Short mmCIF file of N, CA and C in Angstrom, two decimals:
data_model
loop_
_atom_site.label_atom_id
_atom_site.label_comp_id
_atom_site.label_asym_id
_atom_site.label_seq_id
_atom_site.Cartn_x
_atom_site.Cartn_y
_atom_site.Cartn_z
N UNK I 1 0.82 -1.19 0.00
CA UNK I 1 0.00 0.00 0.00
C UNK I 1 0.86 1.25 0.00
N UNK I 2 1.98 1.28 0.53
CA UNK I 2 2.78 2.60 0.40
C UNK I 2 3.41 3.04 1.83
N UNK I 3 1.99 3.52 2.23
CA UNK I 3 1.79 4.11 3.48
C UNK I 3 1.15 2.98 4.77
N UNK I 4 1.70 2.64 5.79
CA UNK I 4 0.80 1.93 6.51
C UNK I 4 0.41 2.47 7.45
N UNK I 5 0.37 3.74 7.41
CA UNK I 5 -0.84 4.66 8.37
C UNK I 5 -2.30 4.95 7.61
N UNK I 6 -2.15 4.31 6.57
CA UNK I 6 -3.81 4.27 5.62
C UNK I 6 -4.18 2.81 5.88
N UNK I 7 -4.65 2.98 6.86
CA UNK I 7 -5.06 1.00 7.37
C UNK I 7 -6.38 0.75 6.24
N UNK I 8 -6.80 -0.59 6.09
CA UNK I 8 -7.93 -1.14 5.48
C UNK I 8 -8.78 -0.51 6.02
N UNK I 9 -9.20 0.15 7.38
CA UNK I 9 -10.29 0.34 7.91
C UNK I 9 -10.84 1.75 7.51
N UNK I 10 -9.47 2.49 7.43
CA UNK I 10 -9.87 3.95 6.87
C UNK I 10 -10.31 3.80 5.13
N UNK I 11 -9.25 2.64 4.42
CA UNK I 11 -9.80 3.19 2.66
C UNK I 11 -10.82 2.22 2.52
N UNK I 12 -11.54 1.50 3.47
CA UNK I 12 -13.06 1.49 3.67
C UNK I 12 -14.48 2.07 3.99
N UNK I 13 -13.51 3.12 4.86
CA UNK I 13 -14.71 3.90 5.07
C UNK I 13 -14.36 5.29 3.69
N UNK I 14 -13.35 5.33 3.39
CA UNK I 14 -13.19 6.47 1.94
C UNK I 14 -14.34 5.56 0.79
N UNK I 15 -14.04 4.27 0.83
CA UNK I 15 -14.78 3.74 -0.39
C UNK I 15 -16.40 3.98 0.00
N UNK I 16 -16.55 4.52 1.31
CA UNK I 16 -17.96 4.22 1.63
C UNK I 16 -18.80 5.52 1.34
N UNK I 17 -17.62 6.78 1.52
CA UNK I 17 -18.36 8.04 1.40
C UNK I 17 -17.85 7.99 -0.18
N UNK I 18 -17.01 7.57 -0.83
CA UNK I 18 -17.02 7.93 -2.25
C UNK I 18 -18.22 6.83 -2.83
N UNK I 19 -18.74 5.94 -2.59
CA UNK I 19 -19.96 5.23 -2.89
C UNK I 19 -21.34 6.03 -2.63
N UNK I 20 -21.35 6.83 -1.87
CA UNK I 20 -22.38 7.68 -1.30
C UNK I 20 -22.17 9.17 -2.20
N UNK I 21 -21.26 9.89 -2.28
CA UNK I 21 -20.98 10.91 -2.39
C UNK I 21 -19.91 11.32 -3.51
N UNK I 22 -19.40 10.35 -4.24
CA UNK I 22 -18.71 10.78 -5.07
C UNK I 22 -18.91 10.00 -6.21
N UNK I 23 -18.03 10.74 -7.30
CA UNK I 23 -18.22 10.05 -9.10
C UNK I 23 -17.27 9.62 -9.13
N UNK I 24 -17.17 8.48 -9.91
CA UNK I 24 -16.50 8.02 -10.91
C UNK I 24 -16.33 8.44 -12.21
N UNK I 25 -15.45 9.04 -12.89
CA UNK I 25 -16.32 9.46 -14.09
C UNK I 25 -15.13 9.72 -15.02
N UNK I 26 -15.56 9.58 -16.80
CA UNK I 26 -14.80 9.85 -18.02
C UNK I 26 -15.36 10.91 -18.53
N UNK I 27 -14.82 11.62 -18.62
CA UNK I 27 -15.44 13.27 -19.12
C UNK I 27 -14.84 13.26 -20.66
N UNK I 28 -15.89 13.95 -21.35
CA UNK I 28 -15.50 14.52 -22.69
C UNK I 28 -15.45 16.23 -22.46
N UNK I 29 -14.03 16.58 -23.56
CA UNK I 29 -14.23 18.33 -23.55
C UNK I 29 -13.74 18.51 -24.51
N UNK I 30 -14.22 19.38 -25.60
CA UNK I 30 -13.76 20.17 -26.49
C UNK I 30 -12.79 20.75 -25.92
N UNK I 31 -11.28 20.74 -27.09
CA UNK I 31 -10.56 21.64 -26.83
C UNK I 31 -10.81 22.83 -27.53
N UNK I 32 -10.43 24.13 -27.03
CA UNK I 32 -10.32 25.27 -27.43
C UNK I 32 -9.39 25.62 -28.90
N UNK I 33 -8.15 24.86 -28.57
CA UNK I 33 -7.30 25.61 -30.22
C UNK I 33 -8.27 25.15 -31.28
N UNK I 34 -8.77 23.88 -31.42
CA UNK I 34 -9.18 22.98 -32.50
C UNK I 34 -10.44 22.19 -32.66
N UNK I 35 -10.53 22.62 -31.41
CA UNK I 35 -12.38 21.75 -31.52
C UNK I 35 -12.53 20.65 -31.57
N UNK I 36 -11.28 19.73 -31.26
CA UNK I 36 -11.29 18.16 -30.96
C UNK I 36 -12.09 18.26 -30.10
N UNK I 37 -12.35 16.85 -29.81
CA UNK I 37 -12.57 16.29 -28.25
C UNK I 37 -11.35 15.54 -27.56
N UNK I 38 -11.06 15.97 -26.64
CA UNK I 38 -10.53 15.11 -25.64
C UNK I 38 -10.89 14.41 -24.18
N UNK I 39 -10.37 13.20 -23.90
CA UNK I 39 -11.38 12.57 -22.93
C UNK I 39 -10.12 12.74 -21.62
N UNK I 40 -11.01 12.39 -20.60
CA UNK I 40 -10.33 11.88 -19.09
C UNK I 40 -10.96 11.31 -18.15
N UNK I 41 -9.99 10.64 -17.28
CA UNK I 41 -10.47 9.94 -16.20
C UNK I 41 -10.14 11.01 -14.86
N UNK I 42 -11.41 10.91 -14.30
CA UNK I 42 -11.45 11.67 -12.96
C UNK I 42 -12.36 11.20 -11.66
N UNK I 43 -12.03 11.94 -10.45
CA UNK I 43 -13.20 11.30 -8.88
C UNK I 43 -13.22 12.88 -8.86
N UNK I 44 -14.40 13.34 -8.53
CA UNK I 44 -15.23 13.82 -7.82
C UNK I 44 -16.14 13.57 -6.76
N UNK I 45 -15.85 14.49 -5.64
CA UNK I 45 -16.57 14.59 -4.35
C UNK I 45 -17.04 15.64 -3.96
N UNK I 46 -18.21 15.92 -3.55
CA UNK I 46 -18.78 16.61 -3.19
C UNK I 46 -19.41 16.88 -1.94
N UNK I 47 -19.46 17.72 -0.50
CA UNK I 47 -20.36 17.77 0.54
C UNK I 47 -20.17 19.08 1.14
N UNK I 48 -20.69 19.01 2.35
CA UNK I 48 -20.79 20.21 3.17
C UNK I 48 -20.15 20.14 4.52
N UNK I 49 -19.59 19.01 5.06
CA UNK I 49 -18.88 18.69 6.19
C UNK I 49 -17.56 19.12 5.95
N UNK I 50 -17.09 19.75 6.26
CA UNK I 50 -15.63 20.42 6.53
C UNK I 50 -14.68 19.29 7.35
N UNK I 51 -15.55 18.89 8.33
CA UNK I 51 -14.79 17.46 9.03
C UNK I 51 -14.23 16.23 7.95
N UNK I 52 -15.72 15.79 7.40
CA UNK I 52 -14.97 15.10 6.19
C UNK I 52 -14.23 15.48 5.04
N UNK I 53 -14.65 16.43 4.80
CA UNK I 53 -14.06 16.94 3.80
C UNK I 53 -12.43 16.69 4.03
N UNK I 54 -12.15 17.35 5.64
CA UNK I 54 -10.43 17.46 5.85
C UNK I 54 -9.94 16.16 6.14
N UNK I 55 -10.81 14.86 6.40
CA UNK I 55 -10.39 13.75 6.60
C UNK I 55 -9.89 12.84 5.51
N UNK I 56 -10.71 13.19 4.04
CA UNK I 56 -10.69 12.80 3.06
C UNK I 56 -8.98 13.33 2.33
N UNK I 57 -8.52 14.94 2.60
CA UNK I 57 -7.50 15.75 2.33
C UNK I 57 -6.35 14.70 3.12
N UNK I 58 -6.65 14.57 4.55
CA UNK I 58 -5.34 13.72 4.95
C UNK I 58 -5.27 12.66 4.80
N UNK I 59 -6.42 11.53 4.26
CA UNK I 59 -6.14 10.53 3.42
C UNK I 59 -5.09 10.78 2.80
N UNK I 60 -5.65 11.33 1.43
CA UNK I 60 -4.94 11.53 0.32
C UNK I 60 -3.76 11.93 0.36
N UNK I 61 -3.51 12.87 1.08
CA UNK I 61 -2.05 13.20 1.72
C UNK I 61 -1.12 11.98 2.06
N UNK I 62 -1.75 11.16 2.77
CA UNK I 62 -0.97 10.25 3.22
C UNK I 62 -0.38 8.90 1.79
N UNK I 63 -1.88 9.59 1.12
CA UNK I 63 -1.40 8.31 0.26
C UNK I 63 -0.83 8.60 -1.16
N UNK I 64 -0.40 10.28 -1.07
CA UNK I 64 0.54 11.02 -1.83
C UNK I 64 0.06 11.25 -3.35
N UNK I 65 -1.48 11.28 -2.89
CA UNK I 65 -2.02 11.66 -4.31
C UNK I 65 -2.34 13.54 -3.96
N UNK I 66 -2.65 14.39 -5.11
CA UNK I 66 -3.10 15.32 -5.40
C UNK I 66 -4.41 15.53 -5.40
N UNK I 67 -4.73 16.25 -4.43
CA UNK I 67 -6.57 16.34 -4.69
C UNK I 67 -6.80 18.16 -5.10
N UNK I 68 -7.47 18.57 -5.69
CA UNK I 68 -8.24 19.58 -5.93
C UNK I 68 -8.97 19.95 -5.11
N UNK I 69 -9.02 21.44 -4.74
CA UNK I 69 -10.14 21.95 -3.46
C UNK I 69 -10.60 23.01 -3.95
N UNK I 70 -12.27 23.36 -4.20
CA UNK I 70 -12.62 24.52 -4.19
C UNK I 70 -13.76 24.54 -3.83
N UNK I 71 -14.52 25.86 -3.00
CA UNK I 71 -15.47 25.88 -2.28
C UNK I 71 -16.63 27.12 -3.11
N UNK I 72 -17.86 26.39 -3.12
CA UNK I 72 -19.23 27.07 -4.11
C UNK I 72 -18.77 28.57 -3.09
N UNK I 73 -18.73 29.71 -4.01
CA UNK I 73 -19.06 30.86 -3.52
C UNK I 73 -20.23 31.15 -2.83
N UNK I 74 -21.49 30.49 -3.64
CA UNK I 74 -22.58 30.67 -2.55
C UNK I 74 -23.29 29.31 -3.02
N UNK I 75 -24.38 29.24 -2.46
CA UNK I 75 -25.40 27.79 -2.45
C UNK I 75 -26.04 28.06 -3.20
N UNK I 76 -26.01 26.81 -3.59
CA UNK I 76 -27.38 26.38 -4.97
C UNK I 76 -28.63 26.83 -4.63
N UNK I 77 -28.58 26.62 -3.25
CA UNK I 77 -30.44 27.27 -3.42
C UNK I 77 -30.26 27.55 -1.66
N UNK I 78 -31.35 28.81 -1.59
CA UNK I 78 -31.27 29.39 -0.20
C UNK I 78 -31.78 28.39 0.62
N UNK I 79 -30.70 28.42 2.15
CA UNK I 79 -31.16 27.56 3.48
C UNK I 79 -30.44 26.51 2.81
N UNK I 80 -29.27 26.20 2.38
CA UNK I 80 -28.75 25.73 1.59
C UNK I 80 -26.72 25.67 2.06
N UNK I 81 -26.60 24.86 2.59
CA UNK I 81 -25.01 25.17 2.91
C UNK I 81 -23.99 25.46 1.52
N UNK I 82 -23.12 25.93 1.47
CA UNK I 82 -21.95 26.27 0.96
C UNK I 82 -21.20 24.81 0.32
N UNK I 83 -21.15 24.18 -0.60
CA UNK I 83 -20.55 22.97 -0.66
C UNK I 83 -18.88 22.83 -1.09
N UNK I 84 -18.56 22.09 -0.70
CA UNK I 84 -16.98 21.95 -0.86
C UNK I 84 -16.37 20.54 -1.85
N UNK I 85 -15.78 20.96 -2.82
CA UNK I 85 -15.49 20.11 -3.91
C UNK I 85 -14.28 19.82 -4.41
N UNK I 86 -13.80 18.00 -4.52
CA UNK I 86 -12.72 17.46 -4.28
C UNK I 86 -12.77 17.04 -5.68
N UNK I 87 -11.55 16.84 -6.47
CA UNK I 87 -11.24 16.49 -7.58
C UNK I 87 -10.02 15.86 -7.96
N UNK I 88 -9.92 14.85 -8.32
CA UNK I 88 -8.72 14.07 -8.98
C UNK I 88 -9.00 14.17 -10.37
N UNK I 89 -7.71 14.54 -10.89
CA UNK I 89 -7.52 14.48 -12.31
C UNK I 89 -6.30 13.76 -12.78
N UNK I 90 -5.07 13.50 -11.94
CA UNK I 90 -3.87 12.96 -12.45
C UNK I 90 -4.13 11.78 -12.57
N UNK I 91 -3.87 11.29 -13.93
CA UNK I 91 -4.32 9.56 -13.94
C UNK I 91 -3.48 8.80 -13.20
N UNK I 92 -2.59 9.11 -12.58
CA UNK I 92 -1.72 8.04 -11.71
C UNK I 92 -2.47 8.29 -10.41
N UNK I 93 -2.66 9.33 -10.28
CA UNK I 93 -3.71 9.76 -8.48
C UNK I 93 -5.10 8.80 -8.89
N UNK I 94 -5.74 8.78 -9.71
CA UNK I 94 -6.95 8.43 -10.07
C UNK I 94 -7.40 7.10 -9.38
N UNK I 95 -5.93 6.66 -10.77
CA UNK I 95 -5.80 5.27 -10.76
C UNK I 95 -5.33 4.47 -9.45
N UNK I 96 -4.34 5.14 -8.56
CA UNK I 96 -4.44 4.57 -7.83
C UNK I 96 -5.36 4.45 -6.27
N UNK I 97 -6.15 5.46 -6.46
CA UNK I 97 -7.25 5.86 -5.50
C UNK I 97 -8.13 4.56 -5.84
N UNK I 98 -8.70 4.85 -7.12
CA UNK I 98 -9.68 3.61 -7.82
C UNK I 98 -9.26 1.76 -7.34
N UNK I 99 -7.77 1.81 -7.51
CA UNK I 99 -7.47 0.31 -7.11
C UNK I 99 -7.36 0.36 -5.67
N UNK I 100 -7.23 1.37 -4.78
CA UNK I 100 -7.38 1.08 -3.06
C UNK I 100 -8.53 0.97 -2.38
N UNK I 101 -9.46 1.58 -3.55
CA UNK I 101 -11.17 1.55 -3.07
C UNK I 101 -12.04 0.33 -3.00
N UNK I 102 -11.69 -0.31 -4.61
CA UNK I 102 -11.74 -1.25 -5.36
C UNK I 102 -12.43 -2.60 -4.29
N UNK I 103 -11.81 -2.84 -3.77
CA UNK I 103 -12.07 -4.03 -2.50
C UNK I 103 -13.40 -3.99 -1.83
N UNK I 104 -13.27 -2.54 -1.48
CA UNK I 104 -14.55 -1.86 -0.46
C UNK I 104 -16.12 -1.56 -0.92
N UNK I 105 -15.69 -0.96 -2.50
CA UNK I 105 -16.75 -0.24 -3.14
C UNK I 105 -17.87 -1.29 -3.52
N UNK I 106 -19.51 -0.80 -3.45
CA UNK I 106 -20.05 -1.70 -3.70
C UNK I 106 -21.12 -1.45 -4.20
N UNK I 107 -21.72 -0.07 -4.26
CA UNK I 107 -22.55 0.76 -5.60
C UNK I 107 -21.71 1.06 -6.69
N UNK I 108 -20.47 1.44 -6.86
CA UNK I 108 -20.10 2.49 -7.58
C UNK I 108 -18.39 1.31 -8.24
N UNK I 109 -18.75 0.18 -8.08
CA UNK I 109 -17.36 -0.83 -8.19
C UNK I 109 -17.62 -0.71 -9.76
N UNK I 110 -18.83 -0.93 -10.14
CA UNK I 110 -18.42 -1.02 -12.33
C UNK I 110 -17.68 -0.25 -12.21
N UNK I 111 -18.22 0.89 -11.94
CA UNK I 111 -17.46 2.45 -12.54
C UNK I 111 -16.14 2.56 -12.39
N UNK I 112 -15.67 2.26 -11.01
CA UNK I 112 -14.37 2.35 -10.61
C UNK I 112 -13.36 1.17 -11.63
N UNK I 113 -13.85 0.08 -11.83
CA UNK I 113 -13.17 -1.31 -12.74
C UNK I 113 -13.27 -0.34 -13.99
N UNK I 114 -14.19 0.13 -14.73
CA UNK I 114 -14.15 0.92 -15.89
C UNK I 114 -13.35 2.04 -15.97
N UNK I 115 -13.08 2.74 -14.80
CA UNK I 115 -12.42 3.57 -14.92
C UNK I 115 -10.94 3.13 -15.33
N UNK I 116 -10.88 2.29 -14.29
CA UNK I 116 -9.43 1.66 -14.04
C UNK I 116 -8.83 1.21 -15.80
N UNK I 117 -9.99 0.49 -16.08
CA UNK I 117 -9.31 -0.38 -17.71
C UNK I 117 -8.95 1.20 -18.51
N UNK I 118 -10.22 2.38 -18.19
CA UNK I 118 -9.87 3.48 -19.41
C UNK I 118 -8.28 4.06 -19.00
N UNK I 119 -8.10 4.22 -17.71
CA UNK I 119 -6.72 4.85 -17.33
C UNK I 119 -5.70 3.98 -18.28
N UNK I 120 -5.76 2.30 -18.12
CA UNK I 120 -5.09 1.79 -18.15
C UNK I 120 -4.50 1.69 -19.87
N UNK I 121 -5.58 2.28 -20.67
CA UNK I 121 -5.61 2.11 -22.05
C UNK I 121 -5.41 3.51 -21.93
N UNK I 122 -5.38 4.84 -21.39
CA UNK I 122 -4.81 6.10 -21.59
C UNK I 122 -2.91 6.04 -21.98
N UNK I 123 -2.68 5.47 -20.67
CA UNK I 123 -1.30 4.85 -20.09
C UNK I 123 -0.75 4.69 -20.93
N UNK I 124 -0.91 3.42 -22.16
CA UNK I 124 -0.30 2.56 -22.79
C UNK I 124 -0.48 3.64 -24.77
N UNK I 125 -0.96 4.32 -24.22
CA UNK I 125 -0.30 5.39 -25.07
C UNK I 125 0.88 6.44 -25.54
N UNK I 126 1.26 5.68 -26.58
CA UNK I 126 2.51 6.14 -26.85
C UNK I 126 2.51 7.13 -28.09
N UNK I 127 2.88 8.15 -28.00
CA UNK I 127 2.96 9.55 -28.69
C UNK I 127 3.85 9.21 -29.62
N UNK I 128 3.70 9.35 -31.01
CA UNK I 128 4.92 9.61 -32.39
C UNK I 128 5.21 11.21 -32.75
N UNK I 129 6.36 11.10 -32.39
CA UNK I 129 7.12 12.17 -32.91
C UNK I 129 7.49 12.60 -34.14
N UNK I 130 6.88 13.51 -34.37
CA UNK I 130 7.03 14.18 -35.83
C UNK I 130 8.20 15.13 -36.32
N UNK I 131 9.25 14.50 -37.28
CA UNK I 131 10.47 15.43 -37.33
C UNK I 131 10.68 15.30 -38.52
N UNK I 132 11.29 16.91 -38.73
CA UNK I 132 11.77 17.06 -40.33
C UNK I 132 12.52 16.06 -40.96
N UNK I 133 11.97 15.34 -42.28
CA UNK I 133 12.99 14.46 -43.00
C UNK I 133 14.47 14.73 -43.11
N UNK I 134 14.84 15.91 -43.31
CA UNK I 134 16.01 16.37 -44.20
C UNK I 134 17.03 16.61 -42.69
N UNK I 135 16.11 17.99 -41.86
CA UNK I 135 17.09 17.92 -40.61
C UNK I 135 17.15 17.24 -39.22
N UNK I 136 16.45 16.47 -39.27
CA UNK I 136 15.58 15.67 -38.23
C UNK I 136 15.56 16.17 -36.77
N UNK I 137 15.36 17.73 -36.59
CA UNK I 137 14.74 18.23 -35.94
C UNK I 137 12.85 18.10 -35.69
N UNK I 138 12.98 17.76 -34.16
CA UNK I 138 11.53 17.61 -33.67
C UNK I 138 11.04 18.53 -34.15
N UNK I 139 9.36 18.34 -34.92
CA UNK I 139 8.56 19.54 -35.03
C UNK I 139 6.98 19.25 -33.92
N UNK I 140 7.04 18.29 -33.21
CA UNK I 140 5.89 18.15 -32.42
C UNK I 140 5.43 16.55 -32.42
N UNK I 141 4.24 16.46 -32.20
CA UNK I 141 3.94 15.35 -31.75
C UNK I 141 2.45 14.98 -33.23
N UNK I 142 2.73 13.73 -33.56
CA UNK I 142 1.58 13.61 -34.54
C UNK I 142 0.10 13.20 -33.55
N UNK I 143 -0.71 13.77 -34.41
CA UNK I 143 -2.29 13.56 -33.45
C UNK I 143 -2.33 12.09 -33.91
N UNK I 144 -2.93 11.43 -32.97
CA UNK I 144 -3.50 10.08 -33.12
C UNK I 144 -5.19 9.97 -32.31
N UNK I 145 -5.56 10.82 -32.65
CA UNK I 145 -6.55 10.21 -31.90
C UNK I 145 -7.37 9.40 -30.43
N UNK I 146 -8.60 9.37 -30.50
CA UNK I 146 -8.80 8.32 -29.46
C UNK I 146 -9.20 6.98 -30.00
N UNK I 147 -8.67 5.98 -29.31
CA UNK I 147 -9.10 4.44 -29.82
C UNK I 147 -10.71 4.33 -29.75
N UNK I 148 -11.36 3.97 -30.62
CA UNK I 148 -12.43 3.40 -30.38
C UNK I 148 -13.07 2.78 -29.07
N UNK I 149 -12.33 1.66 -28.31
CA UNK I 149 -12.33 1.57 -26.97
C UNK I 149 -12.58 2.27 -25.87
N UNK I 150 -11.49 3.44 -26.01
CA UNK I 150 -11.96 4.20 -25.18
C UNK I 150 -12.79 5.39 -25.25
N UNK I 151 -13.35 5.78 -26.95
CA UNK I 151 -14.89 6.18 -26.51
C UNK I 151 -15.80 5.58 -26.00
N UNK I 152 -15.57 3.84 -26.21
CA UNK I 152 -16.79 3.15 -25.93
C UNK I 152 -16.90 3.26 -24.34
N UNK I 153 -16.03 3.15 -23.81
CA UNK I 153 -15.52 3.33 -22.36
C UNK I 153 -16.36 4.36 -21.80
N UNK I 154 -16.05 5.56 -22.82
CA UNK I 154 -16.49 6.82 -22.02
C UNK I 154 -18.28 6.85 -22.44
N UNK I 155 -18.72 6.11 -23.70
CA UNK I 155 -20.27 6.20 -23.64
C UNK I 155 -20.92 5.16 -22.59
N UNK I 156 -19.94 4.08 -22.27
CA UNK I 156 -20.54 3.10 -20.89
C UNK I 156 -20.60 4.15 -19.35
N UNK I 157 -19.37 5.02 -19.70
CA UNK I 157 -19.73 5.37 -18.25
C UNK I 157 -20.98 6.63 -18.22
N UNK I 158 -21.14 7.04 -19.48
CA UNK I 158 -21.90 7.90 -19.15
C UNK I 158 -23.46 7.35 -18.90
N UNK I 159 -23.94 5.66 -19.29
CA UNK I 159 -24.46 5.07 -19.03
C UNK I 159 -25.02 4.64 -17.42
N UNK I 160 -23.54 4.53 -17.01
CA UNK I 160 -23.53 3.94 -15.41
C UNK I 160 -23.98 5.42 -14.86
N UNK I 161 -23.95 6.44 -15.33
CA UNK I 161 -23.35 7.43 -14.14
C UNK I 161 -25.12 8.76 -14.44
N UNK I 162 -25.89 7.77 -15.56
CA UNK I 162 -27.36 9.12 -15.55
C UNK I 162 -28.10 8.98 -14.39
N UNK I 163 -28.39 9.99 -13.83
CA UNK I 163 -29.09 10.49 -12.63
C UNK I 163 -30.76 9.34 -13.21
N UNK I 164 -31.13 8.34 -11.96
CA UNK I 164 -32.60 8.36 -11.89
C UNK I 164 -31.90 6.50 -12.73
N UNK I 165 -31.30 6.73 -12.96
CA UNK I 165 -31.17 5.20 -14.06
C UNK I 165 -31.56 3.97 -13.41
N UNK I 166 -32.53 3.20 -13.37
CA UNK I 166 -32.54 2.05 -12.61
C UNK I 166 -31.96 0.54 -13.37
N UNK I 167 -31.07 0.13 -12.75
CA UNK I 167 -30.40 -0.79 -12.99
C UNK I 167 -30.70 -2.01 -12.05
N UNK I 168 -31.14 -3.47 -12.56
CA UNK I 168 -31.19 -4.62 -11.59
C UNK I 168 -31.99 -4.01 -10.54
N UNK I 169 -32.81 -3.25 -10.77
CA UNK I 169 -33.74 -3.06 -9.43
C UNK I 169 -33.68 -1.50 -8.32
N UNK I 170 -32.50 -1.41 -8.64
CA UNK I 170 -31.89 -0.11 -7.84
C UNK I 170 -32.02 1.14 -8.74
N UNK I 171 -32.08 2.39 -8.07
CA UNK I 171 -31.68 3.27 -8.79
C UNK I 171 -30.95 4.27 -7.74
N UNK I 172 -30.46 5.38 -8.16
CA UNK I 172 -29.89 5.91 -7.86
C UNK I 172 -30.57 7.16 -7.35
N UNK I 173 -30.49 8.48 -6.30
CA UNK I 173 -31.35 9.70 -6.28
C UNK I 173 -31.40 10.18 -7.33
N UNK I 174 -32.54 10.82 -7.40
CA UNK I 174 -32.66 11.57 -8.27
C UNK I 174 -33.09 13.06 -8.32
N UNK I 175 -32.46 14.21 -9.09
CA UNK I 175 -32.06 15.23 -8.28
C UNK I 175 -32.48 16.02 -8.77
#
């Protein structure tokens, strides 16, 4: 595990509030220069407890990933607390948050296994370098695209992850 001050008991109870309270998720975004799309793997968390919130921060600390912090300027709707919002974006933080949860998680385990395979097919991407014939000076990197796979990846998760979806009996709130 790395760290053995992150006992099983604590990245059980993380898998329990990220089962409750957080995403799993493959995002699509237009880029700005060109109007591609580009995809990613990310966790999002969301609440209003400052307690958890900072418990979740020294997790992660301990387990030497990068988390994102920023707090709603004001509330979604009046009588309404202030919410505070956690974000992983580095696919090595992601990924390895996703495989420590993995064990524990038990709404939200597709997502996290899906996530895991898309990181894992991000990873194994290897960039070709594009250089002048004559002086074989680098001029950049050739576009390649996304694999087929991992759009399919990213239209499954957007599957797992619609608000109200009932699956095998369950569904999820709906908001």
């Amino acid at each position: 595990m790395g760290n053995q001050q992150v006992t099983n008991t604590t990245l059980a109870w993380l898998a329990g509030i990220w089962d409750g309270e957080g995403t799993f998720g493959i995002y699509r975004n237009v880029r700005r220069k060109d109007g591609k799309w580009s995809y990613c793997g990310r966790l999002t968390l969301s609440n209003t407890s400052i307690l958890m919130i900072s418990e979740i921060i020294r997790i992660s600390e301990l387990l030497g990933v990068k988390v994102d912090i920023w707090k709603e300027k004001k509330s979604r709707k009046i009588n309404h607390k202030k919410a505070i919002h956690l974000t992983l974006n580095r696919i090595d933080s992601v990924k390895k948050v996703c495989e420590l949860l993995l064990p524990y998680l038990v709404a939200k385990k597709d997502r996290a296994e899906l996530l895991i395979r898309f990181l894992d097919s991000r990873q194994s991407y290897k960039r070709i370098v594009k250089q002048d014939p004559k002086t074989g000076h680098i001029l950049g990197v050739i576009e390649q695209g996304y694999p087929e796979r991992d759009i399919k990846m990213w239209e499954e998760m957007r599957v797992l992850n619609q608000v109200g979806l009932v699956v095998d009996g369950t569904s999820e709130t709906t908001r």
